[in-house]
CSV table of C-alpha atoms in Angstrom, one decimal:
chain,number,residue,atom,x,y,z
A,7,MET,CA,-46.1,-27.5,-37.9
A,8,THR,CA,-45.4,-24.6,-35.7
A,9,ASN,CA,-42.6,-23.6,-33.3
A,10,ASP,CA,-43.1,-21.7,-30.1
A,11,LEU,CA,-40.5,-19.0,-29.4
A,12,ASP,CA,-40.4,-17.0,-26.2
A,13,ILE,CA,-38.9,-13.4,-26.5
A,14,PHE,CA,-37.9,-11.4,-23.8
A,15,VAL,CA,-37.1,-7.6,-24.4
A,16,GLY,CA,-35.2,-5.5,-21.9
A,17,ASN,CA,-32.7,-2.7,-21.9
A,18,THR,CA,-30.7,-3.7,-18.8
A,19,THR,CA,-27.2,-4.3,-19.7
A,20,LEU,CA,-26.3,-7.9,-18.6
A,21,ILE,CA,-23.0,-8.5,-16.7
A,22,ASP,CA,-21.7,-11.8,-16.4
A,23,GLU,CA,-19.2,-11.4,-13.3
A,24,GLU,CA,-17.2,-14.6,-14.2
A,25,VAL,CA,-16.7,-13.5,-17.7
A,26,TYR,CA,-16.0,-9.8,-16.4
A,27,GLN,CA,-12.9,-11.3,-14.3
A,28,LEU,CA,-11.7,-13.3,-17.2
A,29,TRP,CA,-11.6,-10.1,-19.4
A,30,LEU,CA,-10.0,-8.2,-16.3
A,31,ASP,CA,-7.5,-10.8,-16.1
A,32,GLY,CA,-6.3,-10.5,-19.6
A,33,TYR,CA,-7.6,-13.4,-21.4
A,34,SER,CA,-8.3,-13.4,-25.0
A,35,VAL,CA,-11.9,-14.4,-26.1
A,36,SER,CA,-10.7,-17.8,-27.1
A,37,ASP,CA,-8.9,-18.5,-23.8
A,38,ALA,CA,-11.9,-17.2,-22.0
A,39,VAL,CA,-14.3,-19.7,-23.9
A,40,SER,CA,-11.8,-22.6,-23.1
A,41,LEU,CA,-11.8,-21.7,-19.5
A,42,ARG,CA,-15.7,-21.5,-19.5
A,43,LEU,CA,-15.7,-24.8,-21.1
A,44,ARG,CA,-13.7,-26.4,-18.7
A,45,SER,CA,-16.0,-25.1,-15.7
A,46,GLY,CA,-18.7,-27.1,-17.2
A,47,ILE,CA,-21.0,-24.6,-18.3
A,48,LEU,CA,-22.3,-26.4,-21.5
A,49,GLU,CA,-23.5,-29.3,-19.3
A,50,GLN,CA,-25.0,-26.8,-16.7
A,51,THR,CA,-26.7,-24.6,-19.5
A,52,GLY,CA,-27.4,-26.9,-22.3
A,53,ALA,CA,-25.9,-24.4,-24.6
A,54,THR,CA,-23.6,-25.2,-27.7
A,55,VAL,CA,-20.0,-24.2,-28.1
A,56,ASP,CA,-21.1,-21.7,-30.8
A,57,VAL,CA,-23.5,-20.0,-28.5
A,58,LEU,CA,-20.8,-19.9,-25.7
A,59,GLN,CA,-18.4,-18.4,-28.0
A,60,SER,CA,-21.0,-15.7,-29.1
A,61,ASP,CA,-22.0,-15.0,-25.6
A,62,THR,CA,-18.2,-14.4,-24.5
A,63,MET,CA,-17.7,-12.2,-27.3
A,64,ASP,CA,-20.8,-10.2,-26.6
A,65,HIS,CA,-19.6,-9.7,-23.1
A,66,TYR,CA,-16.0,-8.6,-24.3
A,67,ARG,CA,-17.6,-6.1,-26.5
A,68,THR,CA,-19.6,-4.6,-23.7
A,69,PHE,CA,-16.6,-4.4,-21.5
A,70,HIS,CA,-14.5,-2.8,-24.0
A,71,MET,CA,-17.2,0.0,-24.5
A,72,LEU,CA,-17.5,0.3,-20.9
A,73,GLU,CA,-13.8,0.8,-20.0
A,74,ARG,CA,-13.4,4.3,-21.3
A,75,LEU,CA,-16.1,5.1,-18.7
A,76,LEU,CA,-14.2,3.2,-16.0
A,77,HIS,CA,-11.3,5.3,-16.5
A,78,THR,CA,-13.4,8.1,-15.1
A,79,PRO,CA,-16.0,6.2,-12.7
A,80,SER,CA,-18.4,9.3,-12.4
A,81,LYS,CA,-19.0,9.0,-16.2
A,82,LEU,CA,-20.3,5.4,-15.6
A,83,ILE,CA,-22.6,6.4,-13.1
A,84,HIS,CA,-24.1,9.3,-14.9
A,85,GLN,CA,-24.2,8.0,-18.7
A,86,LEU,CA,-27.5,6.8,-20.1
A,87,HIS,CA,-26.4,4.7,-22.8
A,88,PHE,CA,-26.0,1.3,-20.5
A,89,GLN,CA,-28.8,0.7,-18.1
A,90,ILE,CA,-26.8,-1.0,-15.1
A,91,PRO,CA,-28.2,-1.0,-11.7
A,92,PRO,CA,-26.2,0.9,-9.0
A,93,SER,CA,-25.0,-2.3,-7.2
A,94,ARG,CA,-23.6,-3.7,-10.5
A,95,GLN,CA,-21.9,-0.2,-11.4
A,96,ALA,CA,-20.2,-0.3,-7.9
A,97,MET,CA,-19.0,-4.1,-8.7
A,98,LEU,CA,-17.8,-3.0,-12.2
A,99,ILE,CA,-15.7,0.0,-10.8
A,100,GLU,CA,-14.4,-2.0,-7.6
A,101,ARG,CA,-13.2,-4.9,-9.6
A,102,TYR,CA,-11.9,-2.7,-12.5
A,103,TYR,CA,-9.6,-0.9,-10.0
A,104,ALA,CA,-8.8,-4.2,-7.8
A,105,PHE,CA,-5.1,-5.4,-8.2
A,106,ASP,CA,-3.0,-8.2,-7.6
A,107,GLU,CA,-0.8,-8.4,-4.7
A,108,ALA,CA,1.9,-10.2,-6.6
A,109,PHE,CA,1.8,-7.3,-9.1
A,110,VAL,CA,1.8,-4.4,-6.5
A,111,ARG,CA,4.7,-5.7,-4.9
A,112,GLU,CA,6.7,-5.5,-8.1
A,113,VAL,CA,6.0,-1.8,-8.8
A,114,LEU,CA,5.4,-0.5,-5.2
A,115,GLY,CA,7.7,2.5,-4.7
A,116,LYS,CA,8.9,2.8,-8.4
A,117,LYS,CA,8.1,5.8,-10.5
A,118,LEU,CA,4.9,5.3,-12.4
A,119,SER,CA,6.5,6.2,-15.7
A,120,LYS,CA,7.2,4.8,-19.2
A,121,GLY,CA,10.2,3.4,-18.2
A,122,THR,CA,8.5,1.2,-15.6
A,123,LYS,CA,5.8,0.3,-17.8
A,124,LYS,CA,8.4,-0.9,-20.3
A,125,ASP,CA,9.4,-3.5,-17.6
A,126,LEU,CA,5.8,-4.9,-17.4
A,127,ASP,CA,6.9,-7.9,-19.7
A,128,ASP,CA,9.4,-9.0,-17.0
A,129,VAL,CA,6.9,-8.4,-14.2
A,130,SER,CA,4.2,-10.4,-16.1
A,131,THR,CA,6.7,-13.5,-16.6
A,132,LYS,CA,7.7,-13.3,-12.9
A,133,THR,CA,4.2,-13.1,-11.6
A,134,SER,CA,2.3,-15.3,-14.1
A,135,ILE,CA,-0.1,-12.3,-14.6
A,136,THR,CA,-1.0,-11.7,-18.0
A,137,LEU,CA,0.6,-8.6,-19.7
A,138,LYS,CA,-2.7,-7.1,-20.4
A,139,SER,CA,-3.6,-7.3,-16.8
A,140,CYS,CA,-0.3,-5.8,-15.5
A,141,ARG,CA,-0.8,-3.0,-17.9
A,142,ARG,CA,-4.4,-2.3,-16.8
A,143,GLN,CA,-3.2,-2.3,-13.1
A,144,PHE,CA,-0.2,-0.1,-13.7
A,145,ASP,CA,-2.5,2.4,-15.9
A,146,ASN,CA,-4.9,2.6,-12.8
A,147,PHE,CA,-2.2,3.3,-10.4
A,148,LYS,CA,-0.8,6.1,-12.7
A,149,ARG,CA,-4.3,7.6,-13.5
A,150,VAL,CA,-5.1,7.7,-9.8
A,151,PHE,CA,-1.8,9.4,-9.0
A,152,LYS,CA,-2.0,11.8,-11.5
A,153,VAL,CA,-5.5,13.0,-10.5
A,154,VAL,CA,-4.8,13.4,-6.7
A,155,GLU,CA,-1.3,14.2,-6.3
A,156,GLU,CA,-1.8,17.9,-6.1
A,157,MET,CA,-5.0,17.7,-4.4
A,158,ARG,CA,-5.9,19.4,-1.2
A,159,GLY,CA,-7.5,17.4,1.8
A,160,SER,CA,-7.3,13.8,2.6
A,161,LEU,CA,-5.8,11.5,0.2
A,162,VAL,CA,-8.1,8.5,1.0
A,163,GLU,CA,-11.3,10.9,0.7
A,164,ASN,CA,-10.0,12.4,-2.6
A,165,ILE,CA,-9.6,9.0,-4.1
A,166,GLN,CA,-13.0,7.8,-2.9
A,167,GLN,CA,-14.5,11.0,-4.2
A,168,HIS,CA,-13.1,11.1,-7.8
A,169,PHE,CA,-12.9,7.0,-8.3
A,170,LEU,CA,-15.8,5.9,-6.1
A,171,LEU,CA,-13.9,3.1,-4.6
A,172,SER,CA,-14.5,1.4,-1.3
A,173,ASP,CA,-12.7,2.7,1.9
A,174,ARG,CA,-10.4,-0.4,1.8
A,175,LEU,CA,-9.5,-0.2,-1.8
A,176,ALA,CA,-9.1,3.7,-1.5
A,177,ARG,CA,-6.6,3.3,1.5
A,178,ASP,CA,-4.6,0.9,-0.6
A,179,TYR,CA,-4.4,3.2,-3.5
A,180,ALA,CA,-3.4,5.9,-1.1
A,181,ALA,CA,-0.5,3.9,0.1
A,182,ILE,CA,0.5,3.2,-3.6
A,183,VAL,CA,0.3,7.2,-4.5
A,184,PHE,CA,2.2,8.0,-1.2
A,185,PHE,CA,5.0,5.2,-2.1
A,186,ALA,CA,5.3,6.3,-5.7
A,187,ASN,CA,5.6,10.0,-4.6
A,188,SER,CA,8.5,9.4,-2.1
A,189,ARG,CA,10.1,6.4,-4.2
A,190,PHE,CA,10.5,4.3,-1.2
A,191,GLU,CA,12.6,1.1,-2.0
A,192,THR,CA,10.6,-2.1,-1.4
A,193,GLY,CA,12.2,-4.3,-4.0
A,194,LYS,CA,15.5,-5.4,-2.4
A,195,LYS,CA,15.9,-9.1,-1.5
A,196,LYS,CA,15.7,-8.6,2.2
A,197,LEU,CA,12.4,-6.8,2.2
A,198,GLN,CA,10.7,-9.7,0.2
A,199,PHE,CA,9.4,-11.1,3.4
A,200,LEU,CA,7.2,-8.0,3.7
A,201,THR,CA,3.7,-8.0,2.1
A,202,PHE,CA,1.9,-5.1,0.3
A,203,GLU,CA,-0.4,-5.1,3.5
A,204,ASP,CA,2.7,-4.4,5.7
A,205,PHE,CA,3.7,-1.5,3.5
A,206,ALA,CA,0.2,-0.1,3.2
A,207,TYR,CA,-0.2,0.0,7.1
A,208,CYS,CA,3.1,1.7,7.4
A,209,ALA,CA,2.1,4.4,4.6
A,210,GLU,CA,-1.2,4.8,6.6
A,211,GLN,CA,0.7,5.7,9.8
A,212,MET,CA,3.3,8.0,8.0
A,213,ILE,CA,0.4,9.9,6.3
A,214,GLN,CA,-1.4,10.3,9.5
A,215,ASN,CA,1.8,11.5,11.5
A,216,TRP,CA,4.4,12.6,9.2
A,217,THR,CA,2.8,14.6,6.4
A,218,LEU,CA,2.1,18.2,5.9
A,219,GLY,CA,-1.6,17.0,6.5
A,220,ALA,CA,-0.9,15.9,10.0
A,221,VAL,CA,-0.5,19.4,11.0
A,222,ASP,CA,-2.1,21.6,8.3
A,223,SER,CA,-5.1,20.6,6.3
A,224,ASN,CA,-4.9,23.9,4.0
A,225,VAL,CA,-1.9,22.9,2.2
A,226,ASP,CA,-1.6,21.4,-1.4
A,227,ASP,CA,-1.1,17.6,-1.7
A,228,MET,CA,-1.0,17.6,2.3
A,229,ASP,CA,-1.1,13.7,2.3
A,230,VAL,CA,1.4,13.2,-0.3
A,231,ASP,CA,4.6,15.0,0.7
A,232,LEU,CA,6.3,14.4,4.0
A,233,ASP,CA,6.5,17.4,6.3
A,234,LYS,CA,9.9,18.9,5.6
A,235,GLU,CA,10.0,21.2,8.7
A,236,PHE,CA,9.3,18.0,10.9
A,237,LEU,CA,12.2,16.1,9.1
A,238,GLN,CA,14.5,18.9,9.8
A,239,GLU,CA,13.6,19.1,13.4
A,240,LEU,CA,14.3,15.4,13.9
A,241,LYS,CA,18.0,16.3,14.1
A,242,GLU,CA,17.2,17.6,17.5
A,243,LEU,CA,16.6,13.9,18.7
A,244,LYS,CA,20.3,13.2,18.4
A,245,VAL,CA,21.1,14.5,21.8
A,246,LEU,CA,19.6,11.3,23.1
A,247,ILE,CA,22.8,9.3,21.7
A,248,THR,CA,25.4,12.0,21.6
A,249,ASP,CA,25.0,13.0,25.3
A,250,LYS,CA,26.7,10.1,27.1
A,251,ASP,CA,24.8,10.9,30.6
A,252,LEU,CA,21.7,11.0,28.8
A,253,LEU,CA,22.2,7.7,26.7
A,254,ASP,CA,23.0,6.1,30.2
A,255,LEU,CA,20.2,7.1,32.1
A,256,HIS,CA,17.7,6.2,29.1
A,257,LYS,CA,19.3,2.8,29.2
A,258,SER,CA,19.0,2.6,32.9
A,259,LEU,CA,15.3,3.5,33.0
A,260,VAL,CA,14.4,1.2,30.1
A,261,CYS,CA,16.4,-1.8,31.7
A,262,THR,CA,15.0,-1.1,35.2
A,263,SER,CA,11.2,-1.1,33.7
A,264,LEU,CA,11.8,-4.3,31.8
A,265,ARG,CA,13.7,-6.6,34.2
A,266,GLY,CA,11.7,-9.6,34.6
A,267,LYS,CA,9.4,-8.5,31.8
A,268,ILE,CA,11.2,-9.4,28.7
A,269,SER,CA,12.5,-12.8,27.5
A,270,VAL,CA,15.8,-11.6,26.0
A,271,TYR,CA,16.7,-9.2,28.8
A,272,ASN,CA,20.4,-9.7,28.7
A,273,GLU,CA,20.4,-9.4,25.1
A,274,MET,CA,18.5,-6.2,25.3
A,275,GLU,CA,20.6,-4.7,27.9
A,276,ALA,CA,23.8,-5.5,25.9
A,277,ASN,CA,22.6,-4.2,22.6
A,278,PHE,CA,20.5,-1.2,24.0
A,279,LYS,CA,23.0,1.6,22.7
A,280,ASN,CA,23.2,0.1,19.1
A,281,LEU,CA,19.6,-0.1,18.9
A,282,SER,CA,19.1,3.5,20.3
A,283,ARG,CA,21.4,4.9,18.1
A,284,ALA,CA,19.9,2.9,15.0
A,285,LEU,CA,16.5,4.4,15.8
A,286,VAL,CA,17.8,8.0,16.4
A,287,ASN,CA,20.3,8.2,13.5
A,288,MET,CA,17.4,7.0,11.3
A,289,ALA,CA,15.5,10.1,12.3
A,290,SER,CA,18.1,12.4,11.8
A,291,LYS,CA,18.8,11.4,8.3
A,292,LEU,CA,15.2,11.4,6.9
A,293,ILE,CA,15.8,15.1,5.7
A,294,HIS,CA,17.9,13.6,2.8
A,295,THR,CA,15.8,12.0,-0.2
A,296,LYS,CA,18.1,9.0,-0.4
A,297,ASP,CA,17.6,8.3,3.3
A,298,VAL,CA,13.9,8.4,2.9
A,299,ARG,CA,13.9,5.8,0.2
A,300,ASP,CA,16.0,3.6,2.1
A,301,PHE,CA,13.7,3.9,5.3
A,302,PHE,CA,12.4,0.4,5.3
A,303,ILE,CA,15.8,-1.0,4.6
A,304,ASP,CA,17.2,0.7,7.6
A,305,LEU,CA,14.4,-0.6,9.7
A,306,VAL,CA,15.2,-4.1,8.6
A,307,GLU,CA,18.8,-3.9,8.9
A,308,LYS,CA,19.2,-1.6,11.8
A,309,PHE,CA,16.6,-2.9,14.0
A,310,ILE,CA,14.5,-5.9,12.9
A,311,GLU,CA,17.6,-8.2,11.9
A,312,PRO,CA,19.6,-7.6,15.1
A,313,CYS,CA,16.4,-8.4,17.2
A,314,LYS,CA,15.8,-11.4,15.0
A,315,SER,CA,19.5,-12.7,15.4
A,316,ASP,CA,18.8,-12.2,19.2
A,317,LYS,CA,15.7,-14.4,19.0
A,318,TRP,CA,13.3,-11.3,20.2
A,319,THR,CA,9.6,-12.3,20.1
A,320,LEU,CA,7.0,-9.8,18.8
A,321,ASN,CA,6.0,-9.0,22.4
A,322,ASP,CA,9.6,-8.5,23.4
A,323,VAL,CA,9.8,-5.8,20.5
A,324,ARG,CA,6.5,-4.4,21.7
A,325,LEU,CA,7.4,-3.9,25.4
A,326,PHE,CA,10.9,-2.5,24.4
A,327,LEU,CA,9.6,-0.1,22.1
A,328,THR,CA,6.9,1.2,24.5
A,329,GLN,CA,9.3,1.5,27.4
A,330,TYR,CA,11.9,3.1,25.1
A,331,THR,CA,9.6,5.6,23.9
A,332,THR,CA,7.9,6.6,27.4
A,333,SER,CA,11.2,6.6,29.5
A,334,ALA,CA,12.4,9.6,27.4
A,335,HIS,CA,9.6,11.6,29.1
A,336,THR,CA,11.2,11.3,32.4
A,337,LEU,CA,14.5,12.7,31.1
A,338,ASP,CA,14.5,16.3,32.4
A,339,ALA,CA,17.4,17.3,29.9
A,340,PHE,CA,15.5,16.1,27.0
A,341,ARG,CA,13.3,18.9,25.7
A,342,HIS,CA,11.7,17.6,22.5
A,343,GLN,CA,8.8,15.3,23.9
A,344,ALA,CA,6.3,16.2,21.2
A,345,LEU,CA,8.9,15.7,18.3
A,346,TRP,CA,9.9,12.4,20.0
A,347,ASP,CA,6.4,11.0,20.2
A,348,ARG,CA,5.4,12.1,16.7
A,349,TYR,CA,8.3,10.3,15.3
A,350,MET,CA,8.6,7.1,17.6
A,351,SER,CA,4.6,6.5,17.3
A,352,THR,CA,4.9,5.8,13.8
A,353,ILE,CA,8.2,4.0,13.9
A,354,LYS,CA,6.7,1.7,16.7
A,355,SER,CA,3.8,0.9,14.6
A,356,CYS,CA,5.6,0.3,11.5
A,357,LEU,CA,8.3,-2.1,13.3
A,358,LEU,CA,5.6,-4.0,15.0
A,359,LYS,CA,3.8,-4.7,11.6
A,360,MET,CA,7.1,-5.6,10.1
A,361,TYR,CA,8.1,-7.9,12.7
A,362,HIS,CA,7.0,-11.2,11.5
A,363,ASP,CA,7.4,-13.9,14.2
C-alpha cells in the first residue's frame, strides 16, 4: 500500500493577517488558538486542534523574530532573511504602528516616560486593551518621538521617511509627538467628549501656523516647538479689549454684520465682550508653559461652554468667528493684522472642530 504525499517548497514567509492581529492585540498563543477555534477555522479547513496549535505557535515565532526589524522599518525592507513581498511588508509595518483610539486618548499629552509606562496597568484595565498591546503602542509612541524630536524639516515627512508609515498614520503620530512635547492637558473630565481625531486636527493646525517651521524651515525641531517669538507678540492683541473704544467698535461691526444671520443674535450681542476677552486673553497668556498646557481646557471653559449654554449651533459659531476675525481688519487703530490672522485662523479651525452639536 502506498501513500501519495504532495510537497511544496518555497521560501516566501507566510503571514496570516488574522493571527498577526491577534499577536498585535497581545493575546497569548493559547488565547489566540481559542479565538481561532471560535471562528470556525477547523470546519473551514479540515485541520485538527493540534495542527491549529502548531500553526499559531509557528506564526507567533515568526512575528517575534520580525519585531526587532519592525522597530526600524527600513531594516525590514532591506533584510534578506525573510522573503516578504513589498505589499506585505507595508501591511506589517502599518499594523504594527497602528494604535487604539481608546489607548491614545489615555496617554495623549503625557510625558512619554517610565512613570507613564508604569501606569499602563490602569490604562489596560480601563480600556480593556491587553497590557502587552498597551506597552507596544506606548513604546511605538516613545520610539517615534525620540527619533524625530530634534530633526529639521517637516514632522510628518520625517516620520514617513524613518518609519515608512502611510500619510494618515504619520500625521497621527505627528500629533502625538507634538502633544507630548508641549504636554497639552487632554485628560480632564470636561475634555472627554473630544476625540483623538479632534486633537489631531488641532495639532495639525497649530503645527502649520504656530510653530517655528511655519516661518522658518531651517531650524531644528521646527514642527515640534511653538514659535516663542510669535507667542510673545500675541500680547499686542490685548489692545482689542483694553481700549474701550476699540472694543465697542469691534462689537458694533460684528453685530451689524450678523444681524438677521445668526440664530442667537441677542445672546451673542450680550456676551460679545466676554467672548472677545476670553479669546484675546488666551492669546496673551500662551507665552507661559502652564497656559499652553491648559489651552484646550481654556477653549472649552471660556468659549465652547458659554456658547453651548446659550444654545449656539455650529453654524452660529462659524458665522461669529468669521465676522469676529474679519471685522478686526477694518479697525484703523488696530495695527497687528498679520499677527491677528495667524492667531485667529488656528483658533477658529480648532473651535469649529471641537464644537460638537
